[in-house]
Short mmCIF file of C-alpha atoms in Angstrom, two decimals:
data_model
loop_
_atom_site.label_atom_id
_atom_site.label_comp_id
_atom_site.label_asym_id
_atom_site.label_seq_id
_atom_site.Cartn_x
_atom_site.Cartn_y
_atom_site.Cartn_z
CA GLN A 3 -80.87 -129.54 59.00
CA THR A 4 -79.95 -131.52 62.04
CA ALA A 5 -80.37 -130.31 65.49
CA LEU A 6 -76.68 -130.04 66.07
CA GLN A 7 -76.26 -128.05 62.97
CA SER A 8 -78.96 -125.70 63.99
CA GLN A 9 -77.40 -125.57 67.38
CA LEU A 10 -74.06 -124.80 65.84
CA LEU A 11 -75.64 -122.19 63.68
CA LYS A 12 -77.10 -120.63 66.74
CA ALA A 13 -73.65 -120.71 68.19
CA LYS A 14 -72.65 -118.82 65.13
CA LEU A 15 -70.19 -121.48 64.17
CA ASP A 16 -71.11 -121.14 60.59
CA VAL A 17 -68.39 -120.15 58.22
CA GLY A 18 -64.85 -121.02 58.97
CA VAL A 19 -61.74 -122.88 58.07
CA VAL A 20 -61.00 -126.40 59.21
CA LEU A 21 -57.38 -127.20 59.86
CA LEU A 22 -55.85 -130.59 60.21
CA SER A 23 -52.59 -131.25 61.97
CA THR A 24 -50.93 -134.48 62.89
CA HIS A 25 -52.50 -134.32 66.31
CA ARG A 26 -55.58 -132.24 66.13
CA LEU A 27 -58.53 -131.13 64.12
CA LEU A 28 -59.10 -127.41 64.36
CA TRP A 29 -61.84 -125.11 63.29
CA ARG A 30 -61.37 -121.41 63.09
CA ASP A 31 -64.08 -118.84 62.51
CA GLN A 32 -63.42 -116.95 59.34
CA LYS A 33 -64.62 -113.69 60.71
CA ASN A 34 -63.52 -113.95 64.26
CA HIS A 35 -60.04 -115.42 64.32
CA GLU A 36 -60.10 -115.52 68.07
CA CYS A 37 -62.76 -118.16 67.96
CA CYS A 38 -61.08 -121.45 67.46
CA ILE A 39 -62.11 -124.88 68.59
CA CYS A 40 -60.22 -128.08 68.37
CA ILE A 41 -60.60 -131.79 68.80
CA HIS A 42 -57.71 -134.11 69.45
CA LEU A 43 -57.48 -136.77 66.75
CA SER A 44 -57.36 -139.46 69.36
CA GLN A 45 -60.96 -138.63 70.10
CA ILE A 46 -62.05 -139.75 66.67
CA ILE A 47 -63.42 -143.26 66.54
CA PHE A 48 -64.62 -143.23 63.00
CA PHE A 49 -65.39 -140.88 60.16
CA GLU A 50 -67.23 -141.08 56.87
CA GLU A 51 -68.10 -139.12 53.80
CA GLN A 52 -71.52 -137.93 52.84
CA ALA A 53 -71.78 -137.14 49.19
CA ALA A 54 -73.22 -133.93 47.99
CA GLY A 55 -76.77 -133.79 46.69
CA ILE A 56 -79.18 -131.27 45.34
CA GLY A 57 -79.21 -128.39 47.73
CA LYS A 58 -76.84 -130.23 49.99
CA SER A 59 -73.10 -129.80 50.13
CA ALA A 60 -70.62 -132.61 50.69
CA LYS A 61 -70.02 -133.52 54.28
CA ILE A 62 -67.70 -135.49 56.50
CA VAL A 63 -69.16 -136.96 59.62
CA ILE A 64 -66.80 -137.55 62.47
CA HIS A 65 -67.79 -139.86 65.29
CA LEU A 66 -66.12 -139.17 68.56
CA HIS A 67 -65.25 -140.85 71.81
CA PRO A 68 -67.03 -139.60 74.79
CA ALA A 69 -65.33 -136.57 76.21
CA PRO A 70 -62.60 -137.32 78.74
CA GLU A 71 -62.76 -136.00 82.24
CA ASN A 72 -60.12 -133.38 81.80
CA LYS A 73 -61.49 -131.92 78.67
CA GLU A 74 -61.01 -128.24 78.27
CA PRO A 75 -64.04 -126.05 78.07
CA GLY A 76 -65.52 -125.84 74.57
CA PRO A 77 -68.65 -124.35 73.04
CA TYR A 78 -70.72 -127.04 74.62
CA GLN A 79 -70.28 -128.87 77.78
CA HIS A 80 -72.60 -131.56 76.74
CA SER A 81 -74.18 -132.64 73.58
CA LYS A 82 -76.81 -135.16 72.68
CA TYR A 83 -74.80 -136.30 69.75
CA SER A 84 -71.55 -138.16 69.57
CA PHE A 85 -70.55 -136.87 66.19
CA ILE A 86 -69.83 -133.69 64.35
CA LYS A 87 -70.43 -132.86 60.78
CA LEU A 88 -68.13 -130.81 58.64
CA SER A 89 -69.99 -129.20 55.78
CA PHE A 90 -67.79 -128.36 52.83
CA LYS A 91 -69.65 -125.64 51.06
CA GLU A 92 -66.78 -124.69 48.85
CA HIS A 93 -65.19 -128.08 48.10
CA GLY A 94 -62.04 -129.45 49.60
CA GLN A 95 -63.95 -132.40 50.98
CA ILE A 96 -62.17 -135.10 49.01
CA GLU A 97 -58.74 -133.79 49.85
CA PHE A 98 -59.63 -133.34 53.48
CA TYR A 99 -61.01 -136.84 53.72
CA ARG A 100 -57.85 -138.23 52.24
CA ARG A 101 -55.66 -136.30 54.60
CA LEU A 102 -57.71 -137.20 57.60
CA THR A 103 -57.43 -140.84 56.60
CA GLU A 104 -53.69 -140.48 56.37
CA GLU A 105 -53.35 -138.89 59.75
CA MET A 106 -55.68 -141.36 61.39
CA THR A 107 -53.63 -144.18 59.93
CA GLN A 108 -50.33 -142.77 61.01
CA LYS A 109 -51.48 -141.80 64.47
CA HIS A 110 -48.57 -139.47 65.03
CA TRP A 111 -49.93 -138.54 68.44
CA GLU A 112 -48.98 -141.95 69.61
CA ASN A 113 -45.30 -141.34 68.93
CA THR A 114 -43.12 -140.08 71.70
CA PRO A 115 -40.98 -137.18 70.55
CA VAL A 116 -37.23 -137.76 71.06
CA SER A 117 -35.30 -134.80 72.39
CA GLN A 118 -31.74 -135.98 71.66
CA PRO A 119 -30.16 -134.68 68.44
CA ILE A 120 -28.80 -138.08 67.46
CA PRO A 121 -31.41 -140.61 66.38
CA THR A 122 -31.35 -143.78 68.47
CA GLY A 123 -32.70 -145.92 65.67
CA ILE A 124 -35.43 -147.77 67.59
CA GLY A 125 -37.62 -149.44 64.97
CA PRO A 126 -38.90 -147.90 61.79
CA LYS A 127 -41.09 -145.43 63.66
CA ALA A 128 -38.37 -144.64 66.13
CA GLY A 129 -39.51 -141.11 66.23
CA ARG A 130 -38.97 -137.83 64.62
CA THR A 131 -35.40 -136.71 64.71
CA ARG A 132 -34.80 -133.08 65.04
CA ALA A 133 -32.60 -131.75 62.21
CA VAL A 134 -30.08 -129.81 64.22
CA GLY A 135 -26.32 -129.83 64.35
CA ILE A 136 -24.08 -131.76 62.01
CA VAL A 137 -26.77 -134.03 60.75
CA GLY A 138 -28.81 -131.08 59.64
CA ILE A 139 -25.94 -129.62 57.75
CA GLU A 140 -25.13 -132.92 56.13
CA ARG A 141 -28.70 -133.34 55.08
CA LYS A 142 -28.74 -129.88 53.56
CA LEU A 143 -25.57 -130.56 51.60
CA GLU A 144 -26.93 -133.82 50.34
CA LYS A 145 -30.13 -132.13 49.28
CA LYS A 146 -28.19 -129.45 47.44
CA ARG A 147 -26.03 -132.01 45.68
CA LYS A 148 -29.07 -133.87 44.48
CA GLU A 149 -30.55 -130.67 43.16
CA THR A 150 -27.42 -129.72 41.29
CA ASP A 151 -27.25 -133.16 39.81
CA LYS A 152 -30.78 -132.82 38.60
CA ASN A 153 -30.08 -129.42 37.09
CA ILE A 154 -27.09 -130.67 35.16
CA SER A 155 -28.94 -133.65 33.83
CA GLU A 156 -31.74 -131.43 32.68
CA ALA A 157 -29.36 -129.06 30.96
CA PHE A 158 -27.73 -131.79 28.97
CA GLU A 159 -30.94 -133.43 27.98
CA ASP A 160 -30.87 -131.79 24.56
CA LEU A 161 -27.27 -132.70 23.92
CA SER A 162 -27.85 -136.33 24.73
CA LYS A 163 -30.58 -136.43 22.11
CA LEU A 164 -28.22 -134.90 19.56
CA MET A 165 -25.54 -137.35 20.46
CA GLU A 166 -27.96 -140.17 19.92
CA LYS A 167 -28.76 -138.92 16.45
CA ALA A 168 -25.11 -138.58 15.58
CA LYS A 169 -24.52 -142.08 16.81
CA GLU A 170 -27.24 -143.29 14.49
CA MET A 171 -25.64 -141.50 11.54
CA VAL A 172 -22.28 -143.01 12.24
CA GLU A 173 -23.88 -146.41 12.50
CA VAL A 174 -25.50 -145.94 9.10
CA SER A 175 -22.28 -144.90 7.48
CA LYS A 176 -20.44 -147.76 9.15
CA SER A 177 -22.94 -150.28 7.88
CA ILE A 178 -22.77 -148.92 4.34
CA ALA A 179 -19.01 -148.90 4.41
CA ASN A 180 -18.96 -152.46 5.63
CA LYS A 181 -21.30 -153.49 2.87
CA ILE A 182 -18.91 -152.00 0.39
CA LYS A 183 -16.03 -153.75 2.04
CA ASP A 184 -17.80 -157.05 1.71
CA LYS A 185 -18.53 -156.45 -1.93
CA GLN A 186 -14.97 -155.32 -2.58
CA GLY A 187 -14.60 -157.58 -5.57
CA ASP A 188 -17.61 -156.17 -7.40
CA ILE A 189 -17.00 -152.51 -6.91
CA THR A 190 -14.00 -150.91 -8.55
CA GLU A 191 -11.48 -149.07 -6.49
CA ASP A 192 -12.38 -145.84 -8.16
CA GLU A 193 -15.96 -146.11 -7.09
CA THR A 194 -14.90 -146.99 -3.60
CA ILE A 195 -12.78 -143.89 -3.52
CA ARG A 196 -15.66 -141.89 -4.82
CA PHE A 197 -17.97 -143.19 -2.16
CA LYS A 198 -15.43 -142.55 0.54
CA SER A 199 -14.89 -139.05 -0.72
CA TYR A 200 -18.65 -138.59 -0.67
CA LEU A 201 -18.78 -139.61 2.96
CA LEU A 202 -15.83 -137.44 3.78
CA SER A 203 -17.43 -134.48 2.14
CA MET A 204 -20.45 -135.05 4.36
CA GLY A 205 -18.11 -134.72 7.29
CA ILE A 206 -18.34 -138.26 8.51
CA ALA A 207 -15.05 -139.98 9.00
CA ASN A 208 -15.11 -143.23 7.11
CA PRO A 209 -13.85 -145.93 9.41
CA VAL A 210 -12.95 -148.14 6.49
CA THR A 211 -10.66 -145.53 5.03
CA ARG A 212 -8.99 -144.97 8.32
CA GLU A 213 -8.54 -148.64 9.00
CA THR A 214 -7.36 -149.74 5.61
CA HIS A 215 -5.62 -146.63 4.46
CA GLY A 216 -3.90 -145.22 7.46
CA SER A 217 -4.51 -141.70 8.60
CA GLY A 218 -6.26 -140.53 5.44
CA THR A 219 -3.13 -139.37 3.72
CA LYS A 220 -3.25 -142.47 1.56
CA TYR A 221 -6.57 -141.27 0.33
CA HIS A 222 -4.93 -138.06 -0.71
CA ILE A 223 -2.20 -139.98 -2.41
CA GLN A 224 -4.77 -141.83 -4.48
CA LEU A 225 -6.47 -138.59 -5.24
CA ALA A 226 -3.23 -136.92 -6.25
CA LYS A 227 -2.52 -139.68 -8.73
CA GLN A 228 -6.00 -139.35 -10.13
CA LEU A 229 -5.58 -135.61 -10.51
CA GLY A 230 -2.22 -136.11 -12.16
CA ASP A 231 -3.88 -138.07 -14.93
CA MET A 232 -6.91 -135.91 -15.17
CA LEU A 233 -5.29 -132.51 -15.38
CA GLN A 234 -2.64 -133.13 -18.03
CA ALA A 235 -4.80 -132.24 -20.99
CA PRO A 236 -6.55 -129.19 -19.51
CA LEU A 237 -3.24 -127.77 -18.33
CA GLU A 238 -1.66 -128.09 -21.71
CA GLU A 239 -4.64 -126.37 -23.28
CA ARG A 240 -4.27 -123.47 -20.91
CA GLY A 241 -0.60 -122.89 -21.38
CA GLY A 242 0.57 -125.08 -18.53
CA MET A 243 -0.99 -123.28 -15.59
CA MET A 244 -4.36 -123.17 -13.85
CA THR A 245 -5.48 -121.55 -10.64
CA LEU A 246 -6.61 -123.90 -7.91
CA THR A 247 -10.15 -122.64 -8.16
CA GLU A 248 -10.18 -123.50 -11.86
CA VAL A 249 -8.94 -126.98 -11.00
CA TYR A 250 -11.58 -127.36 -8.33
CA CYS A 251 -14.38 -126.46 -10.71
CA LEU A 252 -13.06 -128.66 -13.47
CA VAL A 253 -12.55 -131.70 -11.29
CA ASN A 254 -15.87 -131.51 -9.54
CA ARG A 255 -17.77 -130.91 -12.75
CA ALA A 256 -16.19 -134.04 -14.15
CA ARG A 257 -16.99 -136.06 -11.07
CA GLY A 258 -20.61 -135.11 -11.10
CA MET A 259 -21.95 -136.41 -7.84
CA GLU A 260 -19.03 -137.38 -5.69
CA LEU A 261 -17.55 -133.98 -5.16
CA LEU A 262 -14.17 -133.15 -3.67
CA SER A 263 -13.85 -130.81 -0.77
CA PRO A 264 -11.47 -127.89 -1.25
CA GLU A 265 -9.41 -129.17 1.65
CA ASP A 266 -8.91 -132.54 0.05
CA LEU A 267 -7.95 -130.94 -3.24
CA VAL A 268 -5.26 -128.81 -1.63
CA ASN A 269 -3.90 -131.70 0.40
CA ALA A 270 -3.74 -133.90 -2.67
CA CYS A 271 -2.01 -131.19 -4.70
CA LYS A 272 0.60 -130.77 -2.01
CA LEU A 273 1.66 -134.33 -2.63
CA PHE A 274 2.47 -133.85 -6.33
CA GLU A 275 6.15 -133.28 -5.86
CA SER A 276 6.77 -136.10 -3.42
CA LEU A 277 4.90 -138.51 -5.66
CA LYS A 278 7.01 -137.44 -8.61
CA LEU A 279 3.97 -136.50 -10.61
CA PRO A 280 4.49 -134.08 -13.49
CA LEU A 281 2.48 -131.38 -11.73
CA ARG A 282 3.30 -128.77 -9.16
CA LEU A 283 1.32 -126.73 -6.67
CA ARG A 284 2.66 -123.22 -6.57
CA VAL A 285 1.84 -120.24 -4.39
CA PHE A 286 2.44 -116.72 -5.65
CA ASP A 287 3.44 -113.79 -3.43
CA SER A 288 -0.09 -112.50 -3.54
CA GLY A 289 -1.34 -115.81 -2.16
CA VAL A 290 -2.83 -117.11 -5.39
CA MET A 291 -2.38 -120.86 -5.70
CA VAL A 292 -1.90 -122.53 -9.05
CA VAL A 293 -1.31 -125.97 -10.43
CA GLN A 294 1.24 -125.99 -13.19
CA LEU A 295 2.96 -128.54 -15.35
CA GLN A 296 6.41 -129.37 -14.21
CA SER A 297 7.63 -128.78 -17.71
CA HIS A 298 6.39 -125.22 -17.41
CA SER A 299 9.34 -122.91 -17.29
CA GLU A 300 8.99 -119.60 -15.60
CA GLU A 301 11.82 -117.87 -17.42
CA GLU A 302 10.32 -118.78 -20.75
CA MET A 303 7.02 -117.38 -19.62
CA ILE A 304 8.55 -114.13 -18.52
CA ALA A 305 10.59 -113.75 -21.67
CA SER A 306 7.51 -114.30 -23.77
CA ALA A 307 5.60 -111.84 -21.58
CA LEU A 308 8.23 -109.21 -22.22
CA ASP A 309 8.02 -109.88 -25.94
CA ASN A 310 4.27 -109.48 -25.87
CA VAL A 311 4.43 -106.23 -23.99
CA SER A 312 7.19 -104.77 -26.10
CA ASP A 313 5.28 -105.76 -29.17
CA LYS A 314 2.23 -103.82 -28.15
CA GLY A 315 4.08 -101.03 -26.40
CA SER A 316 2.21 -101.58 -23.23
CA LEU A 317 -0.40 -103.99 -21.88
CA THR A 318 -2.92 -104.19 -19.11
CA ALA A 319 -3.58 -107.51 -17.35
CA GLU A 320 -6.87 -107.85 -19.18
CA GLU A 321 -5.30 -107.28 -22.58
CA PHE A 322 -2.55 -109.73 -21.82
CA ALA A 323 -5.05 -112.34 -20.66
CA LYS A 324 -6.99 -111.97 -23.87
CA LEU A 325 -3.86 -112.26 -25.93
CA LEU A 326 -2.75 -115.50 -24.33
CA GLY A 327 -6.07 -117.12 -23.55
CA LEU A 328 -5.24 -117.08 -19.86
CA SER A 329 -7.45 -116.05 -16.98
CA VAL A 330 -6.98 -112.43 -15.95
CA LEU A 331 -5.71 -113.52 -12.55
CA LEU A 332 -2.94 -115.61 -14.04
CA ALA A 333 -2.09 -112.96 -16.59
CA LYS A 334 -1.64 -110.41 -13.83
CA GLU A 335 0.52 -112.79 -11.82
CA ARG A 336 2.78 -113.28 -14.80
CA LEU A 337 3.11 -109.57 -15.42
CA LEU A 338 3.84 -108.94 -11.76
CA LEU A 339 6.51 -111.58 -11.83
CA ALA A 340 8.11 -109.98 -14.86
CA GLU A 341 8.05 -106.66 -13.03
CA LYS A 342 9.68 -108.28 -10.04
CA MET A 343 12.46 -109.56 -12.28
CA GLY A 344 12.93 -106.04 -13.57
CA HIS A 345 11.78 -106.71 -17.11
CA LEU A 346 8.67 -104.60 -16.86
CA CYS A 347 7.66 -101.41 -15.11
CA ARG A 348 4.21 -100.16 -14.23
CA ASP A 349 2.10 -97.15 -15.06
CA ASP A 350 -0.57 -96.64 -12.43
CA SER A 351 -3.07 -93.93 -13.25
CA VAL A 352 -6.78 -93.24 -13.27
CA GLU A 353 -6.86 -95.12 -16.55
CA GLY A 354 -5.79 -98.31 -14.82
CA LEU A 355 -2.67 -100.37 -14.36
CA ARG A 356 -0.50 -100.83 -17.42
CA PHE A 357 2.79 -102.56 -17.88
CA TYR A 358 5.62 -101.25 -20.04
CA PRO A 359 8.99 -102.70 -20.86
CA ASN A 360 11.44 -101.44 -18.28
CA LEU A 361 13.35 -98.74 -20.11
CA PHE A 362 14.82 -97.24 -16.97
CA MET B 21 16.03 -71.43 -24.85
CA SER B 22 13.21 -73.79 -24.18
CA PHE B 23 13.75 -76.54 -21.76
CA GLU B 24 14.61 -79.90 -23.17
CA TRP B 25 12.64 -82.59 -21.45
CA PRO B 26 14.38 -85.93 -20.93
CA TRP B 27 12.89 -89.03 -22.61
CA GLN B 28 11.54 -90.24 -19.26
CA TYR B 29 9.26 -87.24 -19.11
CA ASN B 30 7.16 -88.72 -21.89
CA PHE B 31 7.26 -92.26 -20.53
CA PRO B 32 4.07 -92.83 -18.54
CA PRO B 33 5.61 -95.20 -15.97
CA PHE B 34 7.91 -92.32 -15.01
CA PHE B 35 4.97 -90.82 -13.12
CA THR B 36 4.28 -93.95 -11.07
CA LEU B 37 6.54 -94.70 -8.17
CA GLN B 38 7.95 -98.11 -9.08
CA PRO B 39 7.65 -100.94 -6.59
CA ASN B 40 10.68 -102.77 -7.90
CA VAL B 41 13.59 -101.43 -5.85
CA ASP B 42 16.17 -101.37 -8.61
CA THR B 43 13.79 -99.78 -11.05
CA ARG B 44 12.83 -97.22 -8.44
CA GLN B 45 16.40 -96.17 -7.85
CA LYS B 46 16.89 -95.45 -11.50
CA GLN B 47 13.59 -93.65 -11.66
CA LEU B 48 14.42 -91.39 -8.72
CA ALA B 49 17.83 -90.57 -10.12
CA ALA B 50 16.15 -89.44 -13.31
CA TRP B 51 13.70 -87.31 -11.37
CA CYS B 52 16.43 -85.62 -9.38
CA SER B 53 18.40 -84.63 -12.41
CA LEU B 54 15.22 -83.40 -14.10
CA VAL B 55 14.32 -81.18 -11.16
CA LEU B 56 17.81 -79.79 -10.89
CA SER B 57 18.26 -79.08 -14.54
CA PHE B 58 14.85 -77.45 -14.68
CA CYS B 59 15.73 -75.20 -11.80
CA ARG B 60 19.06 -74.40 -13.32
CA GLN B 61 17.43 -73.48 -16.59
CA SER B 62 14.88 -71.29 -14.90
CA LYS B 63 17.37 -69.95 -12.41
CA LEU B 64 15.21 -71.06 -9.53
CA PHE B 65 16.91 -71.13 -6.17
CA THR B 66 13.91 -71.72 -3.98
CA LEU B 67 10.87 -73.86 -4.50
CA ASP B 68 7.46 -73.63 -2.98
CA VAL B 69 6.13 -77.15 -2.78
CA LEU B 70 2.54 -76.33 -3.59
CA GLU B 71 3.60 -74.31 -6.60
CA ALA B 72 5.96 -77.01 -7.72
CA GLN B 73 3.13 -79.56 -7.63
CA GLU B 74 1.30 -77.53 -10.25
CA SER B 75 4.32 -76.84 -12.39
CA ALA B 76 5.11 -78.54 -15.65
CA VAL B 77 7.94 -80.48 -14.05
CA PHE B 78 5.59 -82.80 -12.25
CA ASN B 79 2.69 -82.53 -14.67
CA ASN B 80 2.86 -83.69 -18.21
CA ASN B 81 -0.43 -82.69 -19.74
CA ARG B 82 0.41 -84.16 -23.06
CA ILE B 83 0.37 -87.74 -21.78
CA HIS B 84 -2.08 -86.90 -18.99
CA ARG B 85 0.20 -88.00 -16.24
CA LYS B 86 1.31 -86.30 -13.08
CA LEU B 87 3.45 -87.27 -10.14
CA SER B 88 1.50 -87.83 -6.94
CA VAL B 89 2.07 -85.67 -3.89
CA GLU B 90 3.60 -88.59 -2.02
CA ALA B 91 5.97 -89.33 -4.86
CA ILE B 92 7.02 -85.66 -5.08
CA GLN B 93 7.92 -85.80 -1.41
CA VAL B 94 9.99 -88.89 -2.07
CA VAL B 95 11.86 -87.07 -4.86
CA PHE B 96 12.50 -84.08 -2.61
CA GLU B 97 13.77 -86.32 0.13
CA GLU B 98 16.12 -87.92 -2.36
CA LEU B 99 17.43 -84.49 -3.33
CA ARG B 100 17.90 -83.57 0.27
CA LYS B 101 19.95 -86.69 0.86
CA LYS B 102 22.14 -85.80 -2.04
CA GLY B 103 22.74 -82.35 -0.65
CA ASN B 104 20.91 -80.45 -3.35
CA LEU B 105 17.93 -79.44 -1.27
CA GLU B 106 17.43 -77.76 2.06
CA TRP B 107 14.11 -77.29 3.82
CA LEU B 108 13.41 -73.76 4.91
CA ASP B 109 10.67 -74.70 7.36
CA LYS B 110 9.55 -77.57 9.49
CA ASN B 111 6.39 -78.03 7.51
CA LYS B 112 8.38 -78.70 4.39
CA SER B 113 6.50 -76.13 2.37
CA ARG B 114 9.51 -74.22 1.04
CA CYS B 115 12.98 -75.32 0.20
CA LEU B 116 16.29 -74.17 -1.20
CA ILE B 117 17.30 -75.81 -4.43
CA MET B 118 20.99 -76.04 -5.02
CA TRP B 119 21.41 -77.29 -8.52
CA ARG B 120 25.00 -76.24 -8.04
CA ARG B 121 26.65 -76.72 -4.73
CA PRO B 122 28.20 -73.73 -2.90
CA GLU B 123 31.70 -75.01 -3.49
CA GLU B 124 31.07 -75.15 -7.19
CA TRP B 125 29.77 -71.59 -7.21
CA GLY B 126 32.71 -70.41 -5.23
CA LYS B 127 35.05 -71.93 -7.74
CA LEU B 128 33.27 -70.24 -10.63
CA ILE B 129 33.36 -66.85 -8.96
CA HIS B 130 37.01 -67.16 -8.09
CA GLN B 131 37.81 -68.17 -11.63
CA TRP B 132 36.15 -65.01 -12.96
CA VAL B 133 37.93 -62.88 -10.39
CA SER B 134 41.35 -64.30 -11.27
CA LYS B 135 40.68 -64.22 -14.98
CA ASN B 136 39.94 -60.54 -14.82
CA GLY B 137 42.86 -59.80 -12.58
CA MET B 138 40.68 -58.51 -9.80
CA VAL B 139 42.43 -60.30 -7.00
CA ASN B 140 42.90 -58.34 -3.79
CA LEU B 141 40.05 -56.05 -4.70
CA VAL B 142 37.08 -55.76 -2.42
CA PHE B 143 33.67 -56.37 -3.84
CA THR B 144 30.29 -55.90 -2.34
CA LEU B 145 27.98 -58.86 -2.63
CA TYR B 146 25.64 -56.78 -4.77
CA GLU B 147 28.39 -56.05 -7.22
CA LEU B 148 29.06 -59.72 -7.69
CA SER B 149 25.52 -60.87 -8.16
CA ASN B 150 24.02 -57.85 -9.85
CA GLY B 151 26.86 -55.79 -11.18
CA ASP B 152 27.12 -54.90 -14.89
CA ASP B 153 30.45 -56.67 -15.14
CA THR B 154 29.07 -60.00 -14.13
CA GLU B 155 26.07 -59.90 -16.43
CA LYS B 156 27.31 -62.61 -18.72
CA GLU B 157 28.38 -64.85 -15.90
CA GLU B 158 26.44 -67.81 -14.67
CA PHE B 159 26.49 -66.55 -11.14
CA HIS B 160 24.79 -63.39 -12.17
CA GLY B 161 21.49 -63.18 -10.34
CA LEU B 162 22.65 -65.61 -7.71
CA GLU B 163 20.58 -65.15 -4.62
CA ASP B 164 22.25 -63.64 -1.62
CA TRP B 165 22.09 -66.61 0.64
CA MET B 166 23.65 -68.80 -2.02
CA LEU B 167 26.31 -66.25 -2.82
CA LEU B 168 27.16 -66.00 0.83
CA ARG B 169 27.50 -69.73 1.19
CA SER B 170 29.71 -69.90 -1.87
CA LEU B 171 31.95 -67.20 -0.52
CA GLN B 172 32.04 -68.95 2.83
CA ALA B 173 33.19 -72.06 1.04
CA LEU B 174 35.94 -70.05 -0.63
CA GLN B 175 36.83 -68.53 2.69
CA ALA B 176 37.15 -71.95 4.21
CA ASP B 177 39.48 -72.72 1.37
CA GLY B 178 41.51 -69.66 2.09
CA LYS B 179 40.72 -68.11 -1.23
CA ALA B 180 38.61 -65.24 0.00
CA GLU B 181 37.73 -63.24 3.05
CA ILE B 182 34.33 -61.90 3.96
CA ILE B 183 34.40 -58.41 5.35
CA SER B 184 31.66 -56.67 7.28
CA MET B 185 31.01 -53.15 6.10
CA ASP B 186 28.68 -50.36 7.06
CA ASP B 187 25.83 -51.34 4.86
CA GLY B 188 26.41 -55.04 4.36
CA LYS B 189 29.09 -57.47 3.53
CA GLY B 190 31.98 -57.41 1.19
CA VAL B 191 34.55 -59.87 0.01
CA LYS B 192 38.16 -59.83 -0.85
CA PHE B 193 39.66 -62.47 -3.07
CA PHE B 194 43.17 -63.78 -2.86
#
């Protein structure tokens, strides 16, 4: 323990808080807040660190100028020593050293404060401008704008990552499509269509299709022609009519891997008539959609339905379906149509819905 | 004489209100005539809807079919439109069934009166509907309100005059 320290201890300047401002170094007693001593930074010649040891806490030693004439009264009028030691018992020494270095470098006390609101712009250290008036407001607005900008960027961070991934996917599909395009001679058109339909079903628009085949309708045209060929035999087997769901299942089962989307199927079927294919897409009153052979005649169907019903006295949709080898849905549609034409009438009871010849 | 049911009565679809408009029209026509002829047979002049719902007219137990409450209301409405039915209350729980219209009754009564040379005689209403002389006539047992309407129709035609008497009404035929 140095003499000064013991002297300071005697002066009961033991535990306190050291404060550093741009101009002064202050020490305030922790217990007695009234007791506060300060040294102007300009008084400091030099300062150094003293590392902590066993039983010793880290210290900063501050060497001072001799006291000026007009110095205010402090704890000591005189002192043998020209330095003070700050003992950091509870850390903070490193930070404090750094800060002290900063302030000693900047020497703010050497700047003359400017009282006008508008900065005069004299050199880089022209002085601290006071943020009042228009400038202050402008600064605030600018600050706010920057903050908002930052917030927005942060919010969209996730999206930008997603967009990047999507971009990658599109690139992949583009490259594959181009490879196909290059190999056009080797790959049959059918396979190309299949691949394109595969991509489409994944939800990625195939740029090749769009470029070479217009707005995608041409794809549907191709598809419609394909369906026209494919569905002839099954339709004939089933009495000339199939529901769209039946078609969907049949077609996709046949395709195996390169499945059609329901949307594409419907769009292709809509083109049957305009392409003069021997198939038709038909929508019943109930909303059921069917594909039927053009040669399929509705009147014939109804007449035969009436015969069937009269034959058996009465029929339910299920019985009729079984009789004709149709799906129950289609059987019902046919019976309903016959009723609409006035050939049949219905008997609706707890036993179910039956159709009778219209004897009324 | 037991009531002769029409062929429709044993046709199950008869008990389902048909969605096809043309078919429905024919169906309702058949129902109306069935109801009227049944009432005529049973000499029913008023119907209680709840009772009617349980009656054999709308329930064929043999084929296990019955007309739904909604459909019965549709039939009644059809009858009303034709002039054969009149609601007695707002709730449509009771109604008058006129399987013969008042004018037709009036004509029948007048025919009987003329045939028996009873013109210019005064009759009480009771005599007409419940008298021994009229026992064999169709209008025997005719309910008062119906009788009155029939006579009113005749009156409008100038063929009768309703007279108020001490204990009721009477009628004179011309």
